[in-house]
Tab-separated table of C-alpha atoms in Angstrom:
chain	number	residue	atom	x	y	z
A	1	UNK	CA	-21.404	-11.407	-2.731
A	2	UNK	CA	-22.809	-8.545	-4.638
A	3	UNK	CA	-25.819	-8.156	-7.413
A	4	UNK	CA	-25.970	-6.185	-10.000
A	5	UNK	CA	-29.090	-3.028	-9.555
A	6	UNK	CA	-31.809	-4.661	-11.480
A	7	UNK	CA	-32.753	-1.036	-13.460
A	8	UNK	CA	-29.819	1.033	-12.681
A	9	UNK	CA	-31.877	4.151	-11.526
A	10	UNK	CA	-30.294	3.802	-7.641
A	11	UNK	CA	-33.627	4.783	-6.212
A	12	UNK	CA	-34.318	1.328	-5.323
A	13	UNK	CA	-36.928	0.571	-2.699
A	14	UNK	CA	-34.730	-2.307	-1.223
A	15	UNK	CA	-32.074	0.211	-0.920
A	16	UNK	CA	-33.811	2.769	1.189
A	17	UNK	CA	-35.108	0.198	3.552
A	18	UNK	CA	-31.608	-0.951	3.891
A	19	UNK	CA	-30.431	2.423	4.832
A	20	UNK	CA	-33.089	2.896	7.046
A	21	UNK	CA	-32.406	-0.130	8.817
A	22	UNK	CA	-29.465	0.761	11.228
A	23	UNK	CA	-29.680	-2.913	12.434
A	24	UNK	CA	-28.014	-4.059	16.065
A	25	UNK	CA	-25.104	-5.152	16.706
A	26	UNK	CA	-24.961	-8.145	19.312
A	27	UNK	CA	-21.792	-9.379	18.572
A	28	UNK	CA	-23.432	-13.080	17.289
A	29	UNK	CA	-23.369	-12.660	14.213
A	30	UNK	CA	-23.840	-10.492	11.492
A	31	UNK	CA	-25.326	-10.348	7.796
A	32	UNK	CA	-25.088	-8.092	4.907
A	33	UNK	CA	-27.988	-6.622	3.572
A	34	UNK	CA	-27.888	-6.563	-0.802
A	35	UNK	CA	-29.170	-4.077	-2.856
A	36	UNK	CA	-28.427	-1.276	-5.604
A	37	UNK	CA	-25.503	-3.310	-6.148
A	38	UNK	CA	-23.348	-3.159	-2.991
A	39	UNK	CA	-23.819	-4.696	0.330
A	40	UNK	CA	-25.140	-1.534	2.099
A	41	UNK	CA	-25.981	-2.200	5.652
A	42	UNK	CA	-24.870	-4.699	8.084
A	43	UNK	CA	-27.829	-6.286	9.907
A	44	UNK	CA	-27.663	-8.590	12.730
A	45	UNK	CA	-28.963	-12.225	13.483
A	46	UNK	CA	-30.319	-13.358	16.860
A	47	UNK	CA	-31.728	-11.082	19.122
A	48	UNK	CA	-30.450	-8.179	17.004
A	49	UNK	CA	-33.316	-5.875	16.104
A	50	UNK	CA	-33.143	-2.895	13.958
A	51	UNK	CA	-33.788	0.327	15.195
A	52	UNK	CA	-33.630	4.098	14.458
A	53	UNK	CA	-29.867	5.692	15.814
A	54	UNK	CA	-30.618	7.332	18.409
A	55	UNK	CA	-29.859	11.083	18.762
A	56	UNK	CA	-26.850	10.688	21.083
A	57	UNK	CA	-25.587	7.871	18.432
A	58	UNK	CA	-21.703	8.816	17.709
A	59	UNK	CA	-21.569	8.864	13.187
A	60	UNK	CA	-18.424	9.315	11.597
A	61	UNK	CA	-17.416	8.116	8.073
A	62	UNK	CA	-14.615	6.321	6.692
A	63	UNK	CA	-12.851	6.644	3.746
A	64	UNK	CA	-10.055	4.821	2.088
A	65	UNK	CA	-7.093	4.483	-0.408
A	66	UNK	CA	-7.343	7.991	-1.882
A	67	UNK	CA	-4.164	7.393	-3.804
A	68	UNK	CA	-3.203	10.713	-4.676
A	69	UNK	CA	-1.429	11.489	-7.561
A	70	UNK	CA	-2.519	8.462	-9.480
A	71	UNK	CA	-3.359	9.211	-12.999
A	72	UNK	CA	-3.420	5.985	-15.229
A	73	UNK	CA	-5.955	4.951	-17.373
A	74	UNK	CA	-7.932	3.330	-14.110
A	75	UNK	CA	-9.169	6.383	-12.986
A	76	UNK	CA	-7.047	9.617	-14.084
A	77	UNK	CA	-8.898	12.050	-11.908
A	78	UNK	CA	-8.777	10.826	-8.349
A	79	UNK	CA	-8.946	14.536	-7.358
A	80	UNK	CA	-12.025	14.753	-8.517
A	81	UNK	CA	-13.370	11.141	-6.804
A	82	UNK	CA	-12.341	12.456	-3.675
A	83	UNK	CA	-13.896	16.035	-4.085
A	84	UNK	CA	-16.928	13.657	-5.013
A	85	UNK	CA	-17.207	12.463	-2.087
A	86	UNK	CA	-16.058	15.290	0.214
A	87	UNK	CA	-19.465	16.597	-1.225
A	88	UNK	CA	-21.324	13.937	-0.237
A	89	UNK	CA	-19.833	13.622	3.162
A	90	UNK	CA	-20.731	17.319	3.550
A	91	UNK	CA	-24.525	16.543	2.549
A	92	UNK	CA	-24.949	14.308	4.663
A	93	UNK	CA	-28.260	14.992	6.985
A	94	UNK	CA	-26.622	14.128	10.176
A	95	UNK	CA	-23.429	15.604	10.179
A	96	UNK	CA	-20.657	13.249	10.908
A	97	UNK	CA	-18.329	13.702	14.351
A	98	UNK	CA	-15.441	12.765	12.124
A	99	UNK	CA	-13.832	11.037	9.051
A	100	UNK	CA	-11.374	8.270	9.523
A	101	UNK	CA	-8.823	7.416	6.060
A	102	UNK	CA	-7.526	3.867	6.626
A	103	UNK	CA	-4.730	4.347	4.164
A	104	UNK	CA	-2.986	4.862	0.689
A	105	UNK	CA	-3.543	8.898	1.300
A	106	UNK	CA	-0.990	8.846	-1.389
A	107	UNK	CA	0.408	7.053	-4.538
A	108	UNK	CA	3.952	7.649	-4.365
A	109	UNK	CA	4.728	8.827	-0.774
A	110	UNK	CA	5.598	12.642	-2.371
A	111	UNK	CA	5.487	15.491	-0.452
A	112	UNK	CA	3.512	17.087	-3.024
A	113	UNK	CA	0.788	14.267	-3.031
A	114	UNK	CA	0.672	14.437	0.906
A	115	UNK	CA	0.422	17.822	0.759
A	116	UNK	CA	-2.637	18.323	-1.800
A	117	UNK	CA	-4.421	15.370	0.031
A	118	UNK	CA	-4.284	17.485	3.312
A	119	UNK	CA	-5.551	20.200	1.588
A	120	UNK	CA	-8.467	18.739	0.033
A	121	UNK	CA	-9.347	16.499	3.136
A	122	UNK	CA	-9.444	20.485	4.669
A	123	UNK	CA	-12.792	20.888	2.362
A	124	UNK	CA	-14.320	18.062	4.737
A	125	UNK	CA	-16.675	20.108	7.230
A	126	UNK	CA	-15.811	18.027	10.281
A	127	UNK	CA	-14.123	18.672	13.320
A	128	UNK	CA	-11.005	16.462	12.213
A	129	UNK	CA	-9.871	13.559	10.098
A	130	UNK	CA	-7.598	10.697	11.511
A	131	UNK	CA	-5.271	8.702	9.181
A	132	UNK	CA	-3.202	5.999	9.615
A	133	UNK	CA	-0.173	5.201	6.622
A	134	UNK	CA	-1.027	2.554	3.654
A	135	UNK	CA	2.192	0.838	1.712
A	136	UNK	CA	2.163	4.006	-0.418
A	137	UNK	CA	2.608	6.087	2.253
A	138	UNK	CA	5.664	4.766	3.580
A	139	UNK	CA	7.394	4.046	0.170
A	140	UNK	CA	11.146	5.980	0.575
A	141	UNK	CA	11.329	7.095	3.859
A	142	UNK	CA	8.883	4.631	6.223
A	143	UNK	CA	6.369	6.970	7.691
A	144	UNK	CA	8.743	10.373	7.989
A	145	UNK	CA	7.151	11.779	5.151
A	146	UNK	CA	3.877	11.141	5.836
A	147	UNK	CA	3.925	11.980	9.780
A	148	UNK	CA	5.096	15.840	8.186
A	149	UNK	CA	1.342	16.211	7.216
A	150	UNK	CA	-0.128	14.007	9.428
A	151	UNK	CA	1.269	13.331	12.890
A	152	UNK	CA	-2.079	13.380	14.781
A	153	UNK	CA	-0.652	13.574	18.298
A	154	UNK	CA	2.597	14.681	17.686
A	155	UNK	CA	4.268	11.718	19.364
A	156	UNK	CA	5.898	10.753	15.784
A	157	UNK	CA	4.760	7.413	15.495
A	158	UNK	CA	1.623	6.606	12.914
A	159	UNK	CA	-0.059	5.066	16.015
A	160	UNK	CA	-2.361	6.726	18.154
A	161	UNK	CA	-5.546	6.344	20.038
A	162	UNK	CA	-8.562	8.170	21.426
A	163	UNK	CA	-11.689	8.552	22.996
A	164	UNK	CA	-15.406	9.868	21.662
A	165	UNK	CA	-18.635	9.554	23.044
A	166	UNK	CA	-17.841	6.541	25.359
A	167	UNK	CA	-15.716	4.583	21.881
A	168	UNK	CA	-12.261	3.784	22.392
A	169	UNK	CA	-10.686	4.460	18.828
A	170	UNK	CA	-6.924	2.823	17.863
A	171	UNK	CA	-5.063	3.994	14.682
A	172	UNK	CA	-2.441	1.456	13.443
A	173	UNK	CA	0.313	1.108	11.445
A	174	UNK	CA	0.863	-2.204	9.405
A	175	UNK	CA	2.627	-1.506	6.806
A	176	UNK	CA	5.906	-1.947	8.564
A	177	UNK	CA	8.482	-4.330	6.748
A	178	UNK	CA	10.693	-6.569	9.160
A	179	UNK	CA	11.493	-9.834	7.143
A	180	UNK	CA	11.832	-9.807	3.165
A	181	UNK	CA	9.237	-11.746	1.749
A	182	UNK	CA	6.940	-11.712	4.121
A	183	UNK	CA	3.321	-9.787	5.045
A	184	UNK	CA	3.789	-6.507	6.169
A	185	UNK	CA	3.357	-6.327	10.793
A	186	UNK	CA	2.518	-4.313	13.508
A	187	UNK	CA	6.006	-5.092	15.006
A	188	UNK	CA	6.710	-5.834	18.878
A	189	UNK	CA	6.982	-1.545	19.775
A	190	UNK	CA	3.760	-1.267	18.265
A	191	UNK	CA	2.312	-4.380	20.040
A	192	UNK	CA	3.426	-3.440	23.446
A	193	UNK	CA	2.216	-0.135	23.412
A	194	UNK	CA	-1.547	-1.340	22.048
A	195	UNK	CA	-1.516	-3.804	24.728
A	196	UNK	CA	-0.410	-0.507	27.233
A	197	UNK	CA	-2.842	1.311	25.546
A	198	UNK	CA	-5.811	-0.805	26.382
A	199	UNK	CA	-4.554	-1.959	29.745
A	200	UNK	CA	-6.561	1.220	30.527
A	201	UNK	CA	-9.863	0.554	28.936
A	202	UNK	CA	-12.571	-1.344	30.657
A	203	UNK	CA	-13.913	-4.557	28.665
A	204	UNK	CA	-17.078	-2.743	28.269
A	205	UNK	CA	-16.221	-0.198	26.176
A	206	UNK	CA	-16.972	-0.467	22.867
A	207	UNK	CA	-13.440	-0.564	20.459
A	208	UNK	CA	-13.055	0.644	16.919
A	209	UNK	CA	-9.430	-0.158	15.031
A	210	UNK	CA	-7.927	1.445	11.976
A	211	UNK	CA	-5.705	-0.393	10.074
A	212	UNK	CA	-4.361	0.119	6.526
A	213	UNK	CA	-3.617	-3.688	5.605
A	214	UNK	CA	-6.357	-6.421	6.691
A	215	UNK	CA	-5.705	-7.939	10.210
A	216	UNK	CA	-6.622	-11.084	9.031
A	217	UNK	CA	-5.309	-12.586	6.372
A	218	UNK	CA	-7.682	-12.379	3.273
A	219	UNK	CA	-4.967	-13.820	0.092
A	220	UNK	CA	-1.197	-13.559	1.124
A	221	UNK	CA	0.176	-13.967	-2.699
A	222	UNK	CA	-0.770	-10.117	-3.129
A	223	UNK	CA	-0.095	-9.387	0.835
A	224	UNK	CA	-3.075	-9.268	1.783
A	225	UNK	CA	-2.865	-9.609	5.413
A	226	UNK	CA	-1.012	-8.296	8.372
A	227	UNK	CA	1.975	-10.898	9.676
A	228	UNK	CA	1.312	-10.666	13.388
A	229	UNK	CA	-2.306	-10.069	12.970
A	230	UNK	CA	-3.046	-12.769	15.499
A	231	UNK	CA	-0.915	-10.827	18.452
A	232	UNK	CA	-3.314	-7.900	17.673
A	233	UNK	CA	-6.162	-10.099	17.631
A	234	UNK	CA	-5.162	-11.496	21.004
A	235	UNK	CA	-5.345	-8.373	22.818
A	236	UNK	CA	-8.340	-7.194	21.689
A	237	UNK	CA	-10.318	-10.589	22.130
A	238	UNK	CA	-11.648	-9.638	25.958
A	239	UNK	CA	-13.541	-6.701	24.496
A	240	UNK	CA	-16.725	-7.294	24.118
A	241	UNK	CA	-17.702	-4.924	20.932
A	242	UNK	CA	-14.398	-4.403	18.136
A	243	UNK	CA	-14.622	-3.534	14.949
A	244	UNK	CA	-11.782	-3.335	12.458
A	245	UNK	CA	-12.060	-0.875	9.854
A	246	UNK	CA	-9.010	-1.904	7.217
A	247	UNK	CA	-8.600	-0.540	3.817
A	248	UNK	CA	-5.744	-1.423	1.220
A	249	UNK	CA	-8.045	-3.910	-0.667
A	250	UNK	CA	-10.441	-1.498	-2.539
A	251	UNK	CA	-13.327	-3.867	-2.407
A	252	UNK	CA	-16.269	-4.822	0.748
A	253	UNK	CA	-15.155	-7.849	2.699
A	254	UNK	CA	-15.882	-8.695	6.318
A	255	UNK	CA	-15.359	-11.167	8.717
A	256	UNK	CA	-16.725	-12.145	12.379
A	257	UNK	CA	-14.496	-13.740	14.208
A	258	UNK	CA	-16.393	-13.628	18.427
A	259	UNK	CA	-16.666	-9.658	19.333
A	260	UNK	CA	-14.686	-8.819	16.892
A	261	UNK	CA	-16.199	-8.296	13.714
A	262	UNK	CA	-13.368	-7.056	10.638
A	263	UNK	CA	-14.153	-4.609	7.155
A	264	UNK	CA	-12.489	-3.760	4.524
A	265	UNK	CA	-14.346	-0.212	2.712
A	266	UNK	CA	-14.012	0.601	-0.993
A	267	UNK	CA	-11.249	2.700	-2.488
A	268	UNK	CA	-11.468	6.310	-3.869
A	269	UNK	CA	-9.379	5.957	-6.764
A	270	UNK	CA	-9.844	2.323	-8.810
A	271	UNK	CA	-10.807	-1.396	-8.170
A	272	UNK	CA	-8.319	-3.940	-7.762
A	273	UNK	CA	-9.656	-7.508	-8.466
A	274	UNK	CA	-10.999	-10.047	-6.803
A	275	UNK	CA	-8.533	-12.197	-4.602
A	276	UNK	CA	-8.701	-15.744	-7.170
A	277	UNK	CA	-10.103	-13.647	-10.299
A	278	UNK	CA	-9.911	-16.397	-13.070
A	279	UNK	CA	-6.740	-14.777	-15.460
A	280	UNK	CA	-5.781	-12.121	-13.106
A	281	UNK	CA	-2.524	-13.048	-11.204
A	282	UNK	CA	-1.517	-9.581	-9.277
A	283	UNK	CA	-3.127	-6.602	-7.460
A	284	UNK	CA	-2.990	-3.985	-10.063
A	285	UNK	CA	-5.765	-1.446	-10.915
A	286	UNK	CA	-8.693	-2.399	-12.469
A	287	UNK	CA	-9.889	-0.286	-15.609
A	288	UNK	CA	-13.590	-0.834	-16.093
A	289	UNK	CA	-16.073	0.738	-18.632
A	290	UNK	CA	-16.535	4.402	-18.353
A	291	UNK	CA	-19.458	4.646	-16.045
A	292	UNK	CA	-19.057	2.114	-14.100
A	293	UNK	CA	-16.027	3.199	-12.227
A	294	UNK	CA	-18.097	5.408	-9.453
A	295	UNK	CA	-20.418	2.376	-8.528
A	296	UNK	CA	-16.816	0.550	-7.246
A	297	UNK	CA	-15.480	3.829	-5.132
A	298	UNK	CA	-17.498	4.506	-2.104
A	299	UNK	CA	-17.382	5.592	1.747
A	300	UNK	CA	-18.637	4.265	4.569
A	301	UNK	CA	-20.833	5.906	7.378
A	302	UNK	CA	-20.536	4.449	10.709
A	303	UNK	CA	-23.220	5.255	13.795
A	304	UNK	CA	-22.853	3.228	17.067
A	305	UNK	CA	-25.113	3.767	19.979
A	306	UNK	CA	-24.016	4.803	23.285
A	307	UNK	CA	-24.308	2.029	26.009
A	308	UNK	CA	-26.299	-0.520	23.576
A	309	UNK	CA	-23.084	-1.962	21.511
A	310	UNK	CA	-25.138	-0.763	18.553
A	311	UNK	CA	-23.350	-0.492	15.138
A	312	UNK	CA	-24.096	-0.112	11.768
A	313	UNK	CA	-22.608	0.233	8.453
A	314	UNK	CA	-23.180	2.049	5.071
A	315	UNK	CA	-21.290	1.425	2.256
A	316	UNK	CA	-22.225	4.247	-0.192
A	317	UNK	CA	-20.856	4.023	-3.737
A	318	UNK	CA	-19.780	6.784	-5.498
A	319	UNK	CA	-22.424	6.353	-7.819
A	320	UNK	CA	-22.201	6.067	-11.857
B	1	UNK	CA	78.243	-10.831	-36.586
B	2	UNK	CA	79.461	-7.709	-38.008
B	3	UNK	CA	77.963	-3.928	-37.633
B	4	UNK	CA	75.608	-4.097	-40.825
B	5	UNK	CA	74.227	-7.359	-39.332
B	6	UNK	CA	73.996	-5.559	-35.689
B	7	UNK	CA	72.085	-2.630	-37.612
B	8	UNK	CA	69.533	-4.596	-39.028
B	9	UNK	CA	69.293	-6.646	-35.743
B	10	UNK	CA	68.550	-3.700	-33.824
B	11	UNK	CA	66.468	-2.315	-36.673
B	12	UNK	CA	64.572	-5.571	-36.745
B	13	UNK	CA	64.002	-5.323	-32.867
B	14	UNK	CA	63.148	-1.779	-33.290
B	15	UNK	CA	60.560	-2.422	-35.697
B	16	UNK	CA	59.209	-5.229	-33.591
B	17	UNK	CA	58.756	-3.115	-30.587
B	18	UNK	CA	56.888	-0.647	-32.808
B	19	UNK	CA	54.428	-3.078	-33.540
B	20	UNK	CA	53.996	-4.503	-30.430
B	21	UNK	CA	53.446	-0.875	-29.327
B	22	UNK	CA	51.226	0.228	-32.043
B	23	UNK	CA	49.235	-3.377	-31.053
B	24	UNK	CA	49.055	-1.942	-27.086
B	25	UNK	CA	47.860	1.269	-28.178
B	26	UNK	CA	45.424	-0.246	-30.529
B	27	UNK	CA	44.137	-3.307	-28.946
B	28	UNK	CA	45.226	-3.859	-25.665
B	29	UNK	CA	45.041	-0.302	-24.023
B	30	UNK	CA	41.531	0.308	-24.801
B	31	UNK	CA	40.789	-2.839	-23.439
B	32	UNK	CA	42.185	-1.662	-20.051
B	33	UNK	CA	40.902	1.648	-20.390
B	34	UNK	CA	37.514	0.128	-20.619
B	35	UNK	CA	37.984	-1.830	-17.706
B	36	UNK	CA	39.011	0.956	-15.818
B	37	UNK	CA	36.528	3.731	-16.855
B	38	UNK	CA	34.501	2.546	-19.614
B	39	UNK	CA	30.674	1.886	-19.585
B	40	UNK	CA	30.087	-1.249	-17.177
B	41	UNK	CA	28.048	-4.186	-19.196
B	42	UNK	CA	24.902	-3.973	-17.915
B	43	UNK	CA	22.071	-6.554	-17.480
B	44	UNK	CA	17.873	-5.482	-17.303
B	45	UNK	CA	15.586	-6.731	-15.002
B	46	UNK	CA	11.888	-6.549	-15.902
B	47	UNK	CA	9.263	-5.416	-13.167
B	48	UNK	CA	5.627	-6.984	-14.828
B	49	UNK	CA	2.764	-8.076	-13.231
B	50	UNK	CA	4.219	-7.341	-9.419
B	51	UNK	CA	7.756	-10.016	-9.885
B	52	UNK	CA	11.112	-8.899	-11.188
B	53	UNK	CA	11.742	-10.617	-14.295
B	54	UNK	CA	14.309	-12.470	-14.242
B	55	UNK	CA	14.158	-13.203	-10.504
B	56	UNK	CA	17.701	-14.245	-10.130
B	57	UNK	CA	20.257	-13.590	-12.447
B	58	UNK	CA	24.581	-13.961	-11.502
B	59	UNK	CA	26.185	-11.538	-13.280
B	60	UNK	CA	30.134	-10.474	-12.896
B	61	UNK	CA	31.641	-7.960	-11.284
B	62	UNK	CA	31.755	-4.282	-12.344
B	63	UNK	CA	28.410	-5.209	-13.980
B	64	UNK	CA	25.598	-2.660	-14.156
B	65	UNK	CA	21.697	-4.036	-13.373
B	66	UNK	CA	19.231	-1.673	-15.048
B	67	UNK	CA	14.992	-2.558	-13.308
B	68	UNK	CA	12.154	-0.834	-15.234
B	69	UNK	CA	9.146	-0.848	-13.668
B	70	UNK	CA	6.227	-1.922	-16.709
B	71	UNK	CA	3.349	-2.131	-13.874
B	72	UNK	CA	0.667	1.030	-12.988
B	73	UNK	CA	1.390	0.509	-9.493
B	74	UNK	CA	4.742	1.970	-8.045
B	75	UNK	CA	7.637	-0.607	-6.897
B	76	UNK	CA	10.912	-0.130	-5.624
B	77	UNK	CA	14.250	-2.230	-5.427
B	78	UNK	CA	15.681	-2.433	-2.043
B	79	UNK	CA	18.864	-4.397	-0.694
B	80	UNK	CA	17.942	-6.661	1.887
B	81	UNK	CA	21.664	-5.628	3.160
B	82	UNK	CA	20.795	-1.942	2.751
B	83	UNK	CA	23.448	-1.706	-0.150
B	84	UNK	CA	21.607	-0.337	-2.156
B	85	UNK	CA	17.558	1.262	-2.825
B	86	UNK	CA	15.690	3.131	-5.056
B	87	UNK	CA	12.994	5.793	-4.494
B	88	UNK	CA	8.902	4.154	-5.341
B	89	UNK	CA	9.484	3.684	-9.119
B	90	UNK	CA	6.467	4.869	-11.049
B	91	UNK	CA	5.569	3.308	-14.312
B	92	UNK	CA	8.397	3.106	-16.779
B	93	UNK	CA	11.118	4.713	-13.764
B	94	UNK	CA	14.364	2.903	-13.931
B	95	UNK	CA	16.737	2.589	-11.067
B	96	UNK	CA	20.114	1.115	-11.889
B	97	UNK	CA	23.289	0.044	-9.976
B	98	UNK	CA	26.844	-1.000	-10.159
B	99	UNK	CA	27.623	-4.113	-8.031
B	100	UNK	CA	31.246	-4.019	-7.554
B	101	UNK	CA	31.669	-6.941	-4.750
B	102	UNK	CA	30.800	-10.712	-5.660
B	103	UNK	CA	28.117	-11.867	-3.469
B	104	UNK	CA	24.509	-12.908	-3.370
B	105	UNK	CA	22.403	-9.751	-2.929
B	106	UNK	CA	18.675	-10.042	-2.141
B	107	UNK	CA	15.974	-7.792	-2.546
B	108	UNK	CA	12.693	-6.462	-2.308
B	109	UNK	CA	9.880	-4.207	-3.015
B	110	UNK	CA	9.393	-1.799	0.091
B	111	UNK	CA	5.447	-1.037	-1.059
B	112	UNK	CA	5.333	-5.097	-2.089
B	113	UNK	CA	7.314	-7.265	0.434
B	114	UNK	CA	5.788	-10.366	-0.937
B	115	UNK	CA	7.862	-9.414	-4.421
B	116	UNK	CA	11.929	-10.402	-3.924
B	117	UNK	CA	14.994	-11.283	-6.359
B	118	UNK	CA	18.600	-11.893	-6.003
B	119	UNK	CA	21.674	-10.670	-7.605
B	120	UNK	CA	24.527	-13.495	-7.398
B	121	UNK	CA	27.755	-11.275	-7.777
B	122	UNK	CA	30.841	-13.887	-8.641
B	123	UNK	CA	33.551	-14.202	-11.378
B	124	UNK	CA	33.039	-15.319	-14.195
């Protein structure tokens, strides 16, 4: 789904267009735009046509699987991927309302490793960030350790919602276990309070989810996918603008399913393969040449426009 | 029988129960001892390429199961009974336990529910 940059230099004409094209969002149908590598801009088919983002548009950025305390051979200095990016987030020429993290904040789910991350997320000049728990979060204790550094409302659950500039924003936990061998789920508690939650929301209002895990099921072998995905799905089918920002993957995929239109964002800390990778039977970390590891970590900047349903996406790598 | 016969009789028994003492002491008790206190046998399970290697094993009582975890992603072993779990096992961690009670015990990996194994506890 990706080429290759034809020279390398990431100054490619193709690109800037891209990133100057903050395309429409209809809800048809949607198309990824290809250049310098990565898919960097989500377009839009139909009557979709691109246009500037408008002053009042709401930007915020998301970021993913920081994993830290990872230090094996696939990247040994996720500190310093993050603080990479921190910088760029911070140079960016329209300063972002917020930053999302879909998950992974951590490798091991130790104190220690929750505690630096909140630190260094600190160095982020935004108002606030918003998590919500990856697998690695949750590892001993569920999500006790990780709501100590990052209970957002204080309601101790790793669910939450809330409201900016007209979007109605849901943070999710899926990386709840209920049955042994089975995708990780939502679980009924959290279903009935979602479905409570946006009871209260009018159809019209444009909806933006953060999950950690997929909610739809992209290659179950390496749990890729979210068990009661579909329940979620359900409620949030009536809506007429969703998007599903989902991490846990490290790689770009998305999916359109109606309104609802699902991405997965790049990691900060190493590639894992490609679901079906000829020779490659589990999830691990990818170690690639040195050099090339920055052009597979990235972040995402997200601008929707007020009362138009307008979205768009750039996925910004790292770099080399 | 008369008393020199009796003598060595008794001597003969005497001698007898000395080995058969000196054979407990030697033999038999550390046997028990080792039973009771010694170091359990223990059995190692493999955790390569996300799976626990070998998936099932049965093992007796009183043995010990020793998992290493070989991958660069963390793992952990947890009871689906709650009997026992270990903490997120980083490369090379071990976590080992004792399973005392015959039964089939499965398991999986917290961070990895798709991973499970069994332990099959009987006599042997």
């Amino acid at each position: 789904m990706s080429k290759r940059d034809s020279d390398g230099s990431g100054h490619n004409p193709a690109r800037r267009q891209a990133l100057s094209c903050l395309a429409s969002w209809t809800g048809a149908a949607v198309v990824w735009t290809v250049a310098g590598g990565v898919p960097h801009a989500l377009g839009a088919t139909g009557s979709g046509t691109p246009a500037a983002a408008a002053p009042s548009a709401l930007t915020f950025v998301q970021i993913s699987d920081t994993h830290i305390g990872f230090r094996k051979q696939a990247n040994p200095d996720v500190v310093g991927s993050l603080r990479r990016a921190i910088a760029e987030i911070n140079a960016l020429p329209q300063a972002p309302a917020f930053v999302v993290h879909t998950g992974d904040v951590s490798h091991l789910s130790k104190p220690e490793e929750f505690g630096q991350a909140r630190e260094l997320l600190q160095e982020l000049r935004v108002d606030r960030v918003h998590t919500v728990p990856g697998e690695h979060d949750t590892i001993d204790d569920g999500v006790t350790g990780y709501l100590k550094y990052f209970d957002h409302d204080g309601n101790g659950k790793a669910w939450y919602s809330f409201d900016q500039a007209g979007v109605h924003f849901i943070g999710l936990n899926n990386v709840l276990n209920f049955k042994a061998g089975t995708l990780a789920a939502l679980g009924e508690e959290q279903l009935a309070w979602m479905k409570g939650d946006l009871a209260r929301v009018s159809g019209s209002t444009p909806v933006v989810v953060l999950g950690h895990i997929p909610l739809w099921t992209i290659w179950e072998p390496w749990g890729w996918g979210t068990a009661d995905a579909a329940q979620a799905m359900a409620l949030l089918r009536p809506f007429g603008s969703v998007t599903v920002l989902n991490g846990h993957i490290h790689q770009v995929l998305q999916k359109v399913e109606g309104n609802i239109a699902l991405h997965t964002a790049m990691s900060l800390a190493y590639p894992l393969p490609t679901p079906g990778e000829a020779g490659i039977g589990e999830p691990g970390p990818v170690t690639v040449p040195a050099g090339e590891l920055g052009k597979l970590l990235g972040t995402r900047q997200l601008t929707l426009v007020r009362g138009s349903h307008q979205l768009a996406l750039i996925d910004k790598p790292l770099g080399a | 029988m008369n008393d020199a016969h009796l003598r060595n009789a008794t001597h003969r028994l005497r001698a007898r129960a000395v080995v058969a003492l000196v054979f407990c002491a030697a033999v038999l008790l550390p046997a028990m001892l080792a039973t009771a206190a010694g170091p359990a046998p223990a059995v190692e399970v493999k955790i390569a390429k996300f799976e626990y290697g070998p998936k099932e094993i049965t093992i007796a009582p009183g043995t010990k199961v020793v998992w290493t975890n070989g991958d660069e992603t963390p793992h952990t072993v947890t009871s689906n009974d709650k009997s026992f779990a270990s903490k997120g096992l980083d490369t090379d961690d071990k976590f080992e336990h004792v399973f005392s009670k015959e039964g089939d015990f499965g398991y999986i990996c917290t961070v990895h529910p798709f991973m499970t194994g069994v332990v099959h506890v009987h006599k042997q």
